[in-house]
């Protein structure tokens, strides 16, 4: 593992026991400049993972608890009339943070969910005819409950596609859960291990990771399979193709290499593609992304 990220992985692993692969996927997503969606049943550590990531990077952040009565202004901010100068002044909402933790995002109405779309896509928001640039880097880490749970709304397709990755945590192993019960009830102190300048340097290194033509052709064959096979009702878009490449380079960096292997593509493909293929993260049978991996030969 790359020494630049290993301490951060180990720190989060002490808080979220037995989920190192999901931790690495989450870091891979954020270091690639993408937004992260964490989906699972309540109580398995979704918010713990999101908080740990924000603390580890030392970025300004706000946690927003999404509810059914939440309005877009609660997230973006609101203009208030100032009696002294007879002018409206804009009061910024929690979206104006480097990391926005959207807890249980699919409990809010589609109108409120869509308020995030411009911010996630453009790094800016438009309010009352004015455009406000968001601080950089800007990440959305959202958690959501499975759609079959009561009080949830399905995320719009356009917003779902803006998340570079979706990860699921699942229930812990028996050993991990026992260790959690034996762990001190005192909250473990989380330290900033990567600052903004270091994160920028990491992102620049990731951009320089080499990708051979054979690996690019492999990605294109994967994407092409979803567009030519009728078993995939929602083919992967060009944005998904770019996401696969960006995440593969980020994963290679985490693994301590400056070049991408087909194994890197395979490692990140379920997290990048399953939600775009509209597959359920809770399905016990073989997922759509797993079917896709088995049907495309890395060697052509």
PDB file of C-alpha atoms in Angstrom:
ATOM      1  CA  UNK A   1       0.000   0.000   0.000  1.00  0.00           C
ATOM      2  CA  UNK A   2       1.213   3.518  -0.769  1.00  0.00           C
ATOM      3  CA  UNK A   3       2.846   5.021   2.362  1.00  0.00           C
ATOM      4  CA  UNK A   4       1.072   8.321   1.708  1.00  0.00           C
ATOM      5  CA  UNK A   5      -2.340   6.805   2.441  1.00  0.00           C
ATOM      6  CA  UNK A   6      -1.526   3.798   4.642  1.00  0.00           C
ATOM      7  CA  UNK A   7      -1.710   5.731   7.978  1.00  0.00           C
ATOM      8  CA  UNK A   8      -5.150   7.093   7.052  1.00  0.00           C
ATOM      9  CA  UNK A   9      -6.444   3.627   6.125  1.00  0.00           C
ATOM     10  CA  UNK A  10      -5.123   2.230   9.413  1.00  0.00           C
ATOM     11  CA  UNK A  11      -6.668   5.058  11.445  1.00  0.00           C
ATOM     12  CA  UNK A  12     -10.124   4.551   9.960  1.00  0.00           C
ATOM     13  CA  UNK A  13      -9.738   0.776  10.273  1.00  0.00           C
ATOM     14  CA  UNK A  14      -9.385   1.208  14.046  1.00  0.00           C
ATOM     15  CA  UNK A  15     -12.760   2.968  14.096  1.00  0.00           C
ATOM     16  CA  UNK A  16     -14.573   0.880  11.485  1.00  0.00           C
ATOM     17  CA  UNK A  17     -13.327  -2.621  12.199  1.00  0.00           C
ATOM     18  CA  UNK A  18     -12.943  -5.218   9.472  1.00  0.00           C
ATOM     19  CA  UNK A  19     -13.849  -2.982   6.511  1.00  0.00           C
ATOM     20  CA  UNK A  20     -10.453  -2.136   5.043  1.00  0.00           C
ATOM     21  CA  UNK A  21     -11.516  -2.798   1.439  1.00  0.00           C
ATOM     22  CA  UNK A  22     -14.444  -0.388   1.713  1.00  0.00           C
ATOM     23  CA  UNK A  23     -12.169   2.184   3.373  1.00  0.00           C
ATOM     24  CA  UNK A  24      -9.697   1.937   0.495  1.00  0.00           C
ATOM     25  CA  UNK A  25     -12.511   2.277  -2.041  1.00  0.00           C
ATOM     26  CA  UNK A  26     -13.769   5.400  -0.271  1.00  0.00           C
ATOM     27  CA  UNK A  27     -10.309   6.972  -0.266  1.00  0.00           C
ATOM     28  CA  UNK A  28      -9.883   5.976  -3.912  1.00  0.00           C
ATOM     29  CA  UNK A  29     -13.088   7.842  -4.761  1.00  0.00           C
ATOM     30  CA  UNK A  30     -12.218  11.051  -2.924  1.00  0.00           C
ATOM     31  CA  UNK A  31      -8.605  11.174  -4.140  1.00  0.00           C
ATOM     32  CA  UNK A  32      -9.896  10.780  -7.696  1.00  0.00           C
ATOM     33  CA  UNK A  33     -11.963  13.934  -7.119  1.00  0.00           C
ATOM     34  CA  UNK A  34     -15.323  12.166  -7.022  1.00  0.00           C
ATOM     35  CA  UNK A  35     -18.349  12.125  -4.744  1.00  0.00           C
ATOM     36  CA  UNK A  36     -19.114   9.083  -2.601  1.00  0.00           C
ATOM     37  CA  UNK A  37     -22.420   7.357  -1.870  1.00  0.00           C
ATOM     38  CA  UNK A  38     -22.527   4.918   1.057  1.00  0.00           C
ATOM     39  CA  UNK A  39     -25.588   2.681   1.082  1.00  0.00           C
ATOM     40  CA  UNK A  40     -26.624   0.091   3.634  1.00  0.00           C
ATOM     41  CA  UNK A  41     -29.040  -0.654   6.455  1.00  0.00           C
ATOM     42  CA  UNK A  42     -28.939   1.649   9.506  1.00  0.00           C
ATOM     43  CA  UNK A  43     -26.380   0.981  12.196  1.00  0.00           C
ATOM     44  CA  UNK A  44     -23.501  -0.580  10.241  1.00  0.00           C
ATOM     45  CA  UNK A  45     -21.187   2.450  10.313  1.00  0.00           C
ATOM     46  CA  UNK A  46     -22.067   4.609   7.273  1.00  0.00           C
ATOM     47  CA  UNK A  47     -21.877   7.899   9.170  1.00  0.00           C
ATOM     48  CA  UNK A  48     -18.804   6.721  11.101  1.00  0.00           C
ATOM     49  CA  UNK A  49     -16.961   6.137   7.820  1.00  0.00           C
ATOM     50  CA  UNK A  50     -18.017   9.526   6.446  1.00  0.00           C
ATOM     51  CA  UNK A  51     -16.928  11.379   9.604  1.00  0.00           C
ATOM     52  CA  UNK A  52     -13.612   9.517   9.701  1.00  0.00           C
ATOM     53  CA  UNK A  53     -12.825  10.478   6.114  1.00  0.00           C
ATOM     54  CA  UNK A  54     -13.579  14.158   6.754  1.00  0.00           C
ATOM     55  CA  UNK A  55     -11.444  14.256   9.912  1.00  0.00           C
ATOM     56  CA  UNK A  56      -8.551  12.408   8.267  1.00  0.00           C
ATOM     57  CA  UNK A  57      -8.300  14.965   5.461  1.00  0.00           C
ATOM     58  CA  UNK A  58      -8.634  17.897   7.850  1.00  0.00           C
ATOM     59  CA  UNK A  59     -11.034  19.720   5.546  1.00  0.00           C
ATOM     60  CA  UNK A  60     -13.863  22.021   6.583  1.00  0.00           C
ATOM     61  CA  UNK A  61     -17.066  20.045   6.715  1.00  0.00           C
ATOM     62  CA  UNK A  62     -20.687  20.090   7.717  1.00  0.00           C
ATOM     63  CA  UNK A  63     -22.962  17.189   8.494  1.00  0.00           C
ATOM     64  CA  UNK A  64     -26.524  17.584   7.246  1.00  0.00           C
ATOM     65  CA  UNK A  65     -29.271  15.253   8.454  1.00  0.00           C
ATOM     66  CA  UNK A  66     -31.731  14.924   5.569  1.00  0.00           C
ATOM     67  CA  UNK A  67     -35.403  14.696   6.553  1.00  0.00           C
ATOM     68  CA  UNK A  68     -38.685  14.579   4.674  1.00  0.00           C
ATOM     69  CA  UNK A  69     -39.503  18.226   5.528  1.00  0.00           C
ATOM     70  CA  UNK A  70     -36.099  19.608   4.540  1.00  0.00           C
ATOM     71  CA  UNK A  71     -36.130  22.425   1.971  1.00  0.00           C
ATOM     72  CA  UNK A  72     -33.433  23.299  -0.625  1.00  0.00           C
ATOM     73  CA  UNK A  73     -32.766  26.557   1.256  1.00  0.00           C
ATOM     74  CA  UNK A  74     -31.835  24.532   4.350  1.00  0.00           C
ATOM     75  CA  UNK A  75     -28.911  23.167   2.343  1.00  0.00           C
ATOM     76  CA  UNK A  76     -27.956  26.040   0.040  1.00  0.00           C
ATOM     77  CA  UNK A  77     -28.704  29.069   2.178  1.00  0.00           C
ATOM     78  CA  UNK A  78     -31.195  31.906   2.104  1.00  0.00           C
ATOM     79  CA  UNK A  79     -31.352  35.647   1.362  1.00  0.00           C
ATOM     80  CA  UNK A  80     -32.515  37.740   4.328  1.00  0.00           C
ATOM     81  CA  UNK A  81     -33.711  41.337   4.115  1.00  0.00           C
ATOM     82  CA  UNK A  82     -31.538  43.722   6.111  1.00  0.00           C
ATOM     83  CA  UNK A  83     -33.651  46.491   7.644  1.00  0.00           C
ATOM     84  CA  UNK A  84     -30.630  48.760   8.143  1.00  0.00           C
ATOM     85  CA  UNK A  85     -29.498  49.079   4.523  1.00  0.00           C
ATOM     86  CA  UNK A  86     -32.746  47.884   2.907  1.00  0.00           C
ATOM     87  CA  UNK A  87     -30.910  45.186   0.962  1.00  0.00           C
ATOM     88  CA  UNK A  88     -30.977  41.421   0.857  1.00  0.00           C
ATOM     89  CA  UNK A  89     -27.906  39.657   2.199  1.00  0.00           C
ATOM     90  CA  UNK A  90     -27.166  36.022   1.466  1.00  0.00           C
ATOM     91  CA  UNK A  91     -26.526  33.675   4.385  1.00  0.00           C
ATOM     92  CA  UNK A  92     -24.609  30.622   3.215  1.00  0.00           C
ATOM     93  CA  UNK A  93     -25.874  27.152   4.027  1.00  0.00           C
ATOM     94  CA  UNK A  94     -23.896  24.016   4.903  1.00  0.00           C
ATOM     95  CA  UNK A  95     -23.199  23.302   1.212  1.00  0.00           C
ATOM     96  CA  UNK A  96     -20.387  25.890   1.451  1.00  0.00           C
ATOM     97  CA  UNK A  97     -17.958  23.441   3.036  1.00  0.00           C
ATOM     98  CA  UNK A  98     -15.160  21.385   1.533  1.00  0.00           C
ATOM     99  CA  UNK A  99     -16.796  18.166   2.709  1.00  0.00           C
ATOM    100  CA  UNK A 100     -20.573  17.880   3.012  1.00  0.00           C
ATOM    101  CA  UNK A 101     -21.787  14.823   4.872  1.00  0.00           C
ATOM    102  CA  UNK A 102     -25.346  14.201   3.681  1.00  0.00           C
ATOM    103  CA  UNK A 103     -26.783  11.707   6.160  1.00  0.00           C
ATOM    104  CA  UNK A 104     -29.703   9.578   4.912  1.00  0.00           C
ATOM    105  CA  UNK A 105     -29.920  11.650   1.746  1.00  0.00           C
ATOM    106  CA  UNK A 106     -32.823   9.652   0.327  1.00  0.00           C
ATOM    107  CA  UNK A 107     -35.104  10.572   3.216  1.00  0.00           C
ATOM    108  CA  UNK A 108     -35.438  14.048   1.656  1.00  0.00           C
ATOM    109  CA  UNK A 109     -37.802  14.860  -1.185  1.00  0.00           C
ATOM    110  CA  UNK A 110     -36.528  14.731  -4.803  1.00  0.00           C
ATOM    111  CA  UNK A 111     -36.659  18.545  -4.949  1.00  0.00           C
ATOM    112  CA  UNK A 112     -34.203  18.859  -2.061  1.00  0.00           C
ATOM    113  CA  UNK A 113     -32.029  16.046  -3.398  1.00  0.00           C
ATOM    114  CA  UNK A 114     -31.761  17.835  -6.742  1.00  0.00           C
ATOM    115  CA  UNK A 115     -30.464  20.958  -4.977  1.00  0.00           C
ATOM    116  CA  UNK A 116     -27.184  19.078  -4.683  1.00  0.00           C
ATOM    117  CA  UNK A 117     -26.937  18.382  -8.416  1.00  0.00           C
ATOM    118  CA  UNK A 118     -25.365  21.648  -9.603  1.00  0.00           C
ATOM    119  CA  UNK A 119     -22.983  21.659  -6.653  1.00  0.00           C
ATOM    120  CA  UNK A 120     -21.813  18.119  -7.389  1.00  0.00           C
ATOM    121  CA  UNK A 121     -21.519  18.686 -11.128  1.00  0.00           C
ATOM    122  CA  UNK A 122     -20.115  22.213 -11.338  1.00  0.00           C
ATOM    123  CA  UNK A 123     -18.679  23.081  -7.928  1.00  0.00           C
ATOM    124  CA  UNK A 124     -21.060  26.041  -7.705  1.00  0.00           C
ATOM    125  CA  UNK A 125     -24.652  26.879  -6.815  1.00  0.00           C
ATOM    126  CA  UNK A 126     -27.085  29.402  -8.279  1.00  0.00           C
ATOM    127  CA  UNK A 127     -29.424  31.182  -5.871  1.00  0.00           C
ATOM    128  CA  UNK A 128     -31.743  34.101  -6.633  1.00  0.00           C
ATOM    129  CA  UNK A 129     -29.999  34.702  -9.945  1.00  0.00           C
ATOM    130  CA  UNK A 130     -26.505  34.829  -8.438  1.00  0.00           C
ATOM    131  CA  UNK A 131     -23.830  32.147  -8.794  1.00  0.00           C
ATOM    132  CA  UNK A 132     -21.628  31.240  -5.838  1.00  0.00           C
ATOM    133  CA  UNK A 133     -18.429  29.209  -6.195  1.00  0.00           C
ATOM    134  CA  UNK A 134     -17.946  26.456  -3.637  1.00  0.00           C
ATOM    135  CA  UNK A 135     -14.648  25.990  -1.764  1.00  0.00           C
ATOM    136  CA  UNK A 136     -12.126  23.578  -3.259  1.00  0.00           C
ATOM    137  CA  UNK A 137     -11.638  20.716  -2.924  1.00  0.00           C
ATOM    138  CA  UNK A 138     -15.353  19.969  -2.671  1.00  0.00           C
ATOM    139  CA  UNK A 139     -16.677  16.510  -1.841  1.00  0.00           C
ATOM    140  CA  UNK A 140     -20.134  15.172  -1.133  1.00  0.00           C
ATOM    141  CA  UNK A 141     -20.179  12.054   1.037  1.00  0.00           C
ATOM    142  CA  UNK A 142     -23.768  10.879   1.213  1.00  0.00           C
ATOM    143  CA  UNK A 143     -25.347   7.972   3.046  1.00  0.00           C
ATOM    144  CA  UNK A 144     -28.636   6.398   2.119  1.00  0.00           C
ATOM    145  CA  UNK A 145     -30.882   3.634   3.379  1.00  0.00           C
ATOM    146  CA  UNK A 146     -32.111   0.853   1.060  1.00  0.00           C
ATOM    147  CA  UNK A 147     -35.155   1.943  -0.941  1.00  0.00           C
ATOM    148  CA  UNK A 148     -37.349  -0.754   0.584  1.00  0.00           C
ATOM    149  CA  UNK A 149     -37.057   1.004   3.958  1.00  0.00           C
ATOM    150  CA  UNK A 150     -39.962   3.249   4.879  1.00  0.00           C
ATOM    151  CA  UNK A 151     -39.665   7.012   4.417  1.00  0.00           C
ATOM    152  CA  UNK A 152     -37.204   6.927   1.514  1.00  0.00           C
ATOM    153  CA  UNK A 153     -37.266   8.519  -1.948  1.00  0.00           C
ATOM    154  CA  UNK A 154     -35.317   7.228  -4.921  1.00  0.00           C
ATOM    155  CA  UNK A 155     -32.404   9.429  -5.986  1.00  0.00           C
ATOM    156  CA  UNK A 156     -32.868  11.006  -9.448  1.00  0.00           C
ATOM    157  CA  UNK A 157     -30.890   9.187 -12.148  1.00  0.00           C
ATOM    158  CA  UNK A 158     -28.954  12.346 -13.012  1.00  0.00           C
ATOM    159  CA  UNK A 159     -27.828  12.757  -9.400  1.00  0.00           C
ATOM    160  CA  UNK A 160     -27.032   9.079  -8.938  1.00  0.00           C
ATOM    161  CA  UNK A 161     -24.699   9.276 -11.942  1.00  0.00           C
ATOM    162  CA  UNK A 162     -22.789  12.143 -10.293  1.00  0.00           C
ATOM    163  CA  UNK A 163     -21.515   9.850  -7.558  1.00  0.00           C
ATOM    164  CA  UNK A 164     -18.208   8.406  -8.712  1.00  0.00           C
ATOM    165  CA  UNK A 165     -18.679   5.404  -6.417  1.00  0.00           C
ATOM    166  CA  UNK A 166     -21.264   3.664  -4.306  1.00  0.00           C
ATOM    167  CA  UNK A 167     -19.963   1.426  -1.537  1.00  0.00           C
ATOM    168  CA  UNK A 168     -21.789  -0.857   0.869  1.00  0.00           C
ATOM    169  CA  UNK A 169     -20.459  -1.902   4.262  1.00  0.00           C
ATOM    170  CA  UNK A 170     -22.485  -4.981   5.143  1.00  0.00           C
ATOM    171  CA  UNK A 171     -22.576  -6.608   8.541  1.00  0.00           C
ATOM    172  CA  UNK A 172     -19.249  -7.121  10.330  1.00  0.00           C
ATOM    173  CA  UNK A 173     -17.658 -10.532  10.749  1.00  0.00           C
ATOM    174  CA  UNK A 174     -18.031 -12.271  14.106  1.00  0.00           C
ATOM    175  CA  UNK A 175     -14.428 -11.446  15.035  1.00  0.00           C
ATOM    176  CA  UNK A 176     -14.817  -7.777  14.074  1.00  0.00           C
ATOM    177  CA  UNK A 177     -18.071  -7.437  15.994  1.00  0.00           C
ATOM    178  CA  UNK A 178     -16.526  -9.089  19.066  1.00  0.00           C
ATOM    179  CA  UNK A 179     -13.583  -6.690  18.877  1.00  0.00           C
ATOM    180  CA  UNK A 180     -16.056  -3.806  18.652  1.00  0.00           C
ATOM    181  CA  UNK A 181     -17.828  -4.990  21.831  1.00  0.00           C
ATOM    182  CA  UNK A 182     -14.527  -5.318  23.688  1.00  0.00           C
ATOM    183  CA  UNK A 183     -13.315  -1.925  22.474  1.00  0.00           C
ATOM    184  CA  UNK A 184     -13.339   0.958  24.913  1.00  0.00           C
ATOM    185  CA  UNK A 185     -16.554   2.960  24.775  1.00  0.00           C
ATOM    186  CA  UNK A 186     -14.464   6.126  24.686  1.00  0.00           C
ATOM    187  CA  UNK A 187     -14.442   7.623  21.201  1.00  0.00           C
ATOM    188  CA  UNK A 188     -11.102   7.173  19.446  1.00  0.00           C
ATOM    189  CA  UNK A 189      -9.435  10.495  18.621  1.00  0.00           C
ATOM    190  CA  UNK A 190      -9.186  11.067  14.876  1.00  0.00           C
ATOM    191  CA  UNK A 191      -6.211  13.046  13.627  1.00  0.00           C
ATOM    192  CA  UNK A 192      -5.671  15.003  10.447  1.00  0.00           C
ATOM    193  CA  UNK A 193      -3.189  12.921   8.469  1.00  0.00           C
ATOM    194  CA  UNK A 194      -3.462  14.535   5.022  1.00  0.00           C
ATOM    195  CA  UNK A 195      -3.873  18.292   4.574  1.00  0.00           C
ATOM    196  CA  UNK A 196      -5.233  20.212   1.607  1.00  0.00           C
ATOM    197  CA  UNK A 197      -1.846  20.763  -0.047  1.00  0.00           C
ATOM    198  CA  UNK A 198      -0.923  17.083   0.341  1.00  0.00           C
ATOM    199  CA  UNK A 199      -4.275  16.055  -1.118  1.00  0.00           C
ATOM    200  CA  UNK A 200      -3.666  18.327  -4.114  1.00  0.00           C
ATOM    201  CA  UNK A 201      -0.219  16.769  -4.590  1.00  0.00           C
ATOM    202  CA  UNK A 202      -1.731  13.274  -4.397  1.00  0.00           C
ATOM    203  CA  UNK A 203      -4.352  14.153  -7.019  1.00  0.00           C
ATOM    204  CA  UNK A 204      -1.596  15.444  -9.315  1.00  0.00           C
ATOM    205  CA  UNK A 205       0.345  12.204  -8.848  1.00  0.00           C
ATOM    206  CA  UNK A 206      -2.772  10.188  -9.663  1.00  0.00           C
ATOM    207  CA  UNK A 207      -3.217  12.133 -12.899  1.00  0.00           C
ATOM    208  CA  UNK A 208       0.306  11.059 -13.900  1.00  0.00           C
ATOM    209  CA  UNK A 209      -0.371   7.334 -13.369  1.00  0.00           C
ATOM    210  CA  UNK A 210       0.299   5.555 -16.680  1.00  0.00           C
ATOM    211  CA  UNK A 211      -2.439   3.641 -18.496  1.00  0.00           C
ATOM    212  CA  UNK A 212      -1.514   1.315 -21.355  1.00  0.00           C
ATOM    213  CA  UNK A 213      -3.654   1.114 -24.489  1.00  0.00           C
ATOM    214  CA  UNK A 214      -4.532  -2.488 -23.605  1.00  0.00           C
ATOM    215  CA  UNK A 215      -6.105  -1.346 -20.306  1.00  0.00           C
ATOM    216  CA  UNK A 216      -8.044   1.445 -22.023  1.00  0.00           C
ATOM    217  CA  UNK A 217      -9.301  -1.074 -24.588  1.00  0.00           C
ATOM    218  CA  UNK A 218     -10.396  -3.328 -21.698  1.00  0.00           C
ATOM    219  CA  UNK A 219     -12.408  -0.469 -20.176  1.00  0.00           C
ATOM    220  CA  UNK A 220     -13.990   0.275 -23.549  1.00  0.00           C
ATOM    221  CA  UNK A 221     -14.950  -3.382 -24.002  1.00  0.00           C
ATOM    222  CA  UNK A 222     -16.623  -3.350 -20.588  1.00  0.00           C
ATOM    223  CA  UNK A 223     -18.601  -0.223 -21.405  1.00  0.00           C
ATOM    224  CA  UNK A 224     -19.432  -1.498 -24.896  1.00  0.00           C
ATOM    225  CA  UNK A 225     -20.804  -4.739 -23.442  1.00  0.00           C
ATOM    226  CA  UNK A 226     -23.468  -2.823 -21.505  1.00  0.00           C
ATOM    227  CA  UNK A 227     -24.501  -0.991 -24.683  1.00  0.00           C
ATOM    228  CA  UNK A 228     -24.772  -4.075 -26.906  1.00  0.00           C
ATOM    229  CA  UNK A 229     -26.245  -6.593 -24.438  1.00  0.00           C
ATOM    230  CA  UNK A 230     -29.988  -6.346 -23.798  1.00  0.00           C
ATOM    231  CA  UNK A 231     -29.487  -7.725 -20.284  1.00  0.00           C
ATOM    232  CA  UNK A 232     -28.270  -4.260 -19.271  1.00  0.00           C
ATOM    233  CA  UNK A 233     -31.292  -1.967 -19.315  1.00  0.00           C
ATOM    234  CA  UNK A 234     -29.169   1.053 -18.327  1.00  0.00           C
ATOM    235  CA  UNK A 235     -25.946   1.105 -20.376  1.00  0.00           C
ATOM    236  CA  UNK A 236     -22.901   2.919 -19.049  1.00  0.00           C
ATOM    237  CA  UNK A 237     -22.462   6.507 -20.237  1.00  0.00           C
ATOM    238  CA  UNK A 238     -19.243   8.251 -21.357  1.00  0.00           C
ATOM    239  CA  UNK A 239     -19.139   9.794 -17.877  1.00  0.00           C
ATOM    240  CA  UNK A 240     -19.023   6.272 -16.453  1.00  0.00           C
ATOM    241  CA  UNK A 241     -16.133   5.468 -18.820  1.00  0.00           C
ATOM    242  CA  UNK A 242     -14.159   8.439 -17.507  1.00  0.00           C
ATOM    243  CA  UNK A 243     -15.051   7.441 -13.948  1.00  0.00           C
ATOM    244  CA  UNK A 244     -13.703   3.938 -14.499  1.00  0.00           C
ATOM    245  CA  UNK A 245     -10.410   5.321 -15.752  1.00  0.00           C
ATOM    246  CA  UNK A 246     -10.065   7.892 -12.950  1.00  0.00           C
ATOM    247  CA  UNK A 247     -10.881   5.368 -10.233  1.00  0.00           C
ATOM    248  CA  UNK A 248      -8.516   2.761 -11.722  1.00  0.00           C
ATOM    249  CA  UNK A 249      -5.640   5.257 -11.631  1.00  0.00           C
ATOM    250  CA  UNK A 250      -6.484   6.220  -8.062  1.00  0.00           C
ATOM    251  CA  UNK A 251      -6.622   2.555  -6.986  1.00  0.00           C
ATOM    252  CA  UNK A 252      -3.248   1.869  -8.633  1.00  0.00           C
ATOM    253  CA  UNK A 253      -1.795   4.803  -6.665  1.00  0.00           C
ATOM    254  CA  UNK A 254      -3.190   3.411  -3.394  1.00  0.00           C
ATOM    255  CA  UNK A 255      -1.613   0.057  -4.221  1.00  0.00           C
ATOM    256  CA  UNK A 256       1.740   1.818  -4.625  1.00  0.00           C
ATOM    257  CA  UNK A 257       2.089   1.695  -8.418  1.00  0.00           C
ATOM    258  CA  UNK A 258       2.448   4.370 -11.082  1.00  0.00           C
ATOM    259  CA  UNK A 259       0.715   2.263 -13.743  1.00  0.00           C
ATOM    260  CA  UNK A 260      -2.725   0.633 -14.044  1.00  0.00           C
ATOM    261  CA  UNK A 261      -3.309  -3.110 -14.309  1.00  0.00           C
ATOM    262  CA  UNK A 262      -6.536  -4.854 -15.402  1.00  0.00           C
ATOM    263  CA  UNK A 263      -6.817  -5.989 -11.764  1.00  0.00           C
ATOM    264  CA  UNK A 264      -7.208  -2.336 -10.741  1.00  0.00           C
ATOM    265  CA  UNK A 265     -10.171  -1.955 -13.088  1.00  0.00           C
ATOM    266  CA  UNK A 266     -11.721  -5.139 -11.687  1.00  0.00           C
ATOM    267  CA  UNK A 267     -11.220  -3.972  -8.090  1.00  0.00           C
ATOM    268  CA  UNK A 268     -13.149  -0.730  -8.518  1.00  0.00           C
ATOM    269  CA  UNK A 269     -15.687  -1.699 -11.195  1.00  0.00           C
ATOM    270  CA  UNK A 270     -18.535  -2.821  -8.866  1.00  0.00           C
ATOM    271  CA  UNK A 271     -18.318   0.401  -6.828  1.00  0.00           C
ATOM    272  CA  UNK A 272     -18.219   2.581  -9.954  1.00  0.00           C
ATOM    273  CA  UNK A 273     -20.780   0.776 -12.106  1.00  0.00           C
ATOM    274  CA  UNK A 274     -23.373  -1.073 -10.016  1.00  0.00           C
ATOM    275  CA  UNK A 275     -25.437   2.007  -9.152  1.00  0.00           C
ATOM    276  CA  UNK A 276     -25.205   3.247 -12.746  1.00  0.00           C
ATOM    277  CA  UNK A 277     -26.456  -0.107 -14.013  1.00  0.00           C
ATOM    278  CA  UNK A 278     -29.305   0.349 -11.512  1.00  0.00           C
ATOM    279  CA  UNK A 279     -28.357  -2.815  -9.682  1.00  0.00           C
ATOM    280  CA  UNK A 280     -29.449  -3.267  -6.079  1.00  0.00           C
ATOM    281  CA  UNK A 281     -26.645  -3.235  -3.540  1.00  0.00           C
ATOM    282  CA  UNK A 282     -28.651  -5.609  -1.353  1.00  0.00           C
ATOM    283  CA  UNK A 283     -29.167  -8.368  -3.959  1.00  0.00           C
ATOM    284  CA  UNK A 284     -27.714 -11.678  -2.801  1.00  0.00           C
ATOM    285  CA  UNK A 285     -27.445 -13.126  -6.294  1.00  0.00           C
ATOM    286  CA  UNK A 286     -24.619 -12.222  -8.646  1.00  0.00           C
ATOM    287  CA  UNK A 287     -24.689  -8.465  -9.224  1.00  0.00           C
ATOM    288  CA  UNK A 288     -24.842  -6.853 -12.642  1.00  0.00           C
ATOM    289  CA  UNK A 289     -21.274  -5.606 -12.305  1.00  0.00           C
ATOM    290  CA  UNK A 290     -20.039  -9.094 -11.420  1.00  0.00           C
ATOM    291  CA  UNK A 291     -21.824 -10.479 -14.466  1.00  0.00           C
ATOM    292  CA  UNK A 292     -20.137  -7.779 -16.511  1.00  0.00           C
ATOM    293  CA  UNK A 293     -16.680  -8.664 -15.196  1.00  0.00           C
ATOM    294  CA  UNK A 294     -17.125 -12.354 -15.967  1.00  0.00           C
ATOM    295  CA  UNK A 295     -18.383 -11.677 -19.482  1.00  0.00           C
ATOM    296  CA  UNK A 296     -15.485  -9.478 -20.664  1.00  0.00           C
ATOM    297  CA  UNK A 297     -12.008 -10.945 -21.166  1.00  0.00           C
ATOM    298  CA  UNK A 298      -9.196  -8.614 -19.995  1.00  0.00           C
ATOM    299  CA  UNK A 299      -7.034  -9.932 -22.836  1.00  0.00           C
ATOM    300  CA  UNK A 300      -9.641  -9.230 -25.493  1.00  0.00           C
TER     301      UNK A 300
END
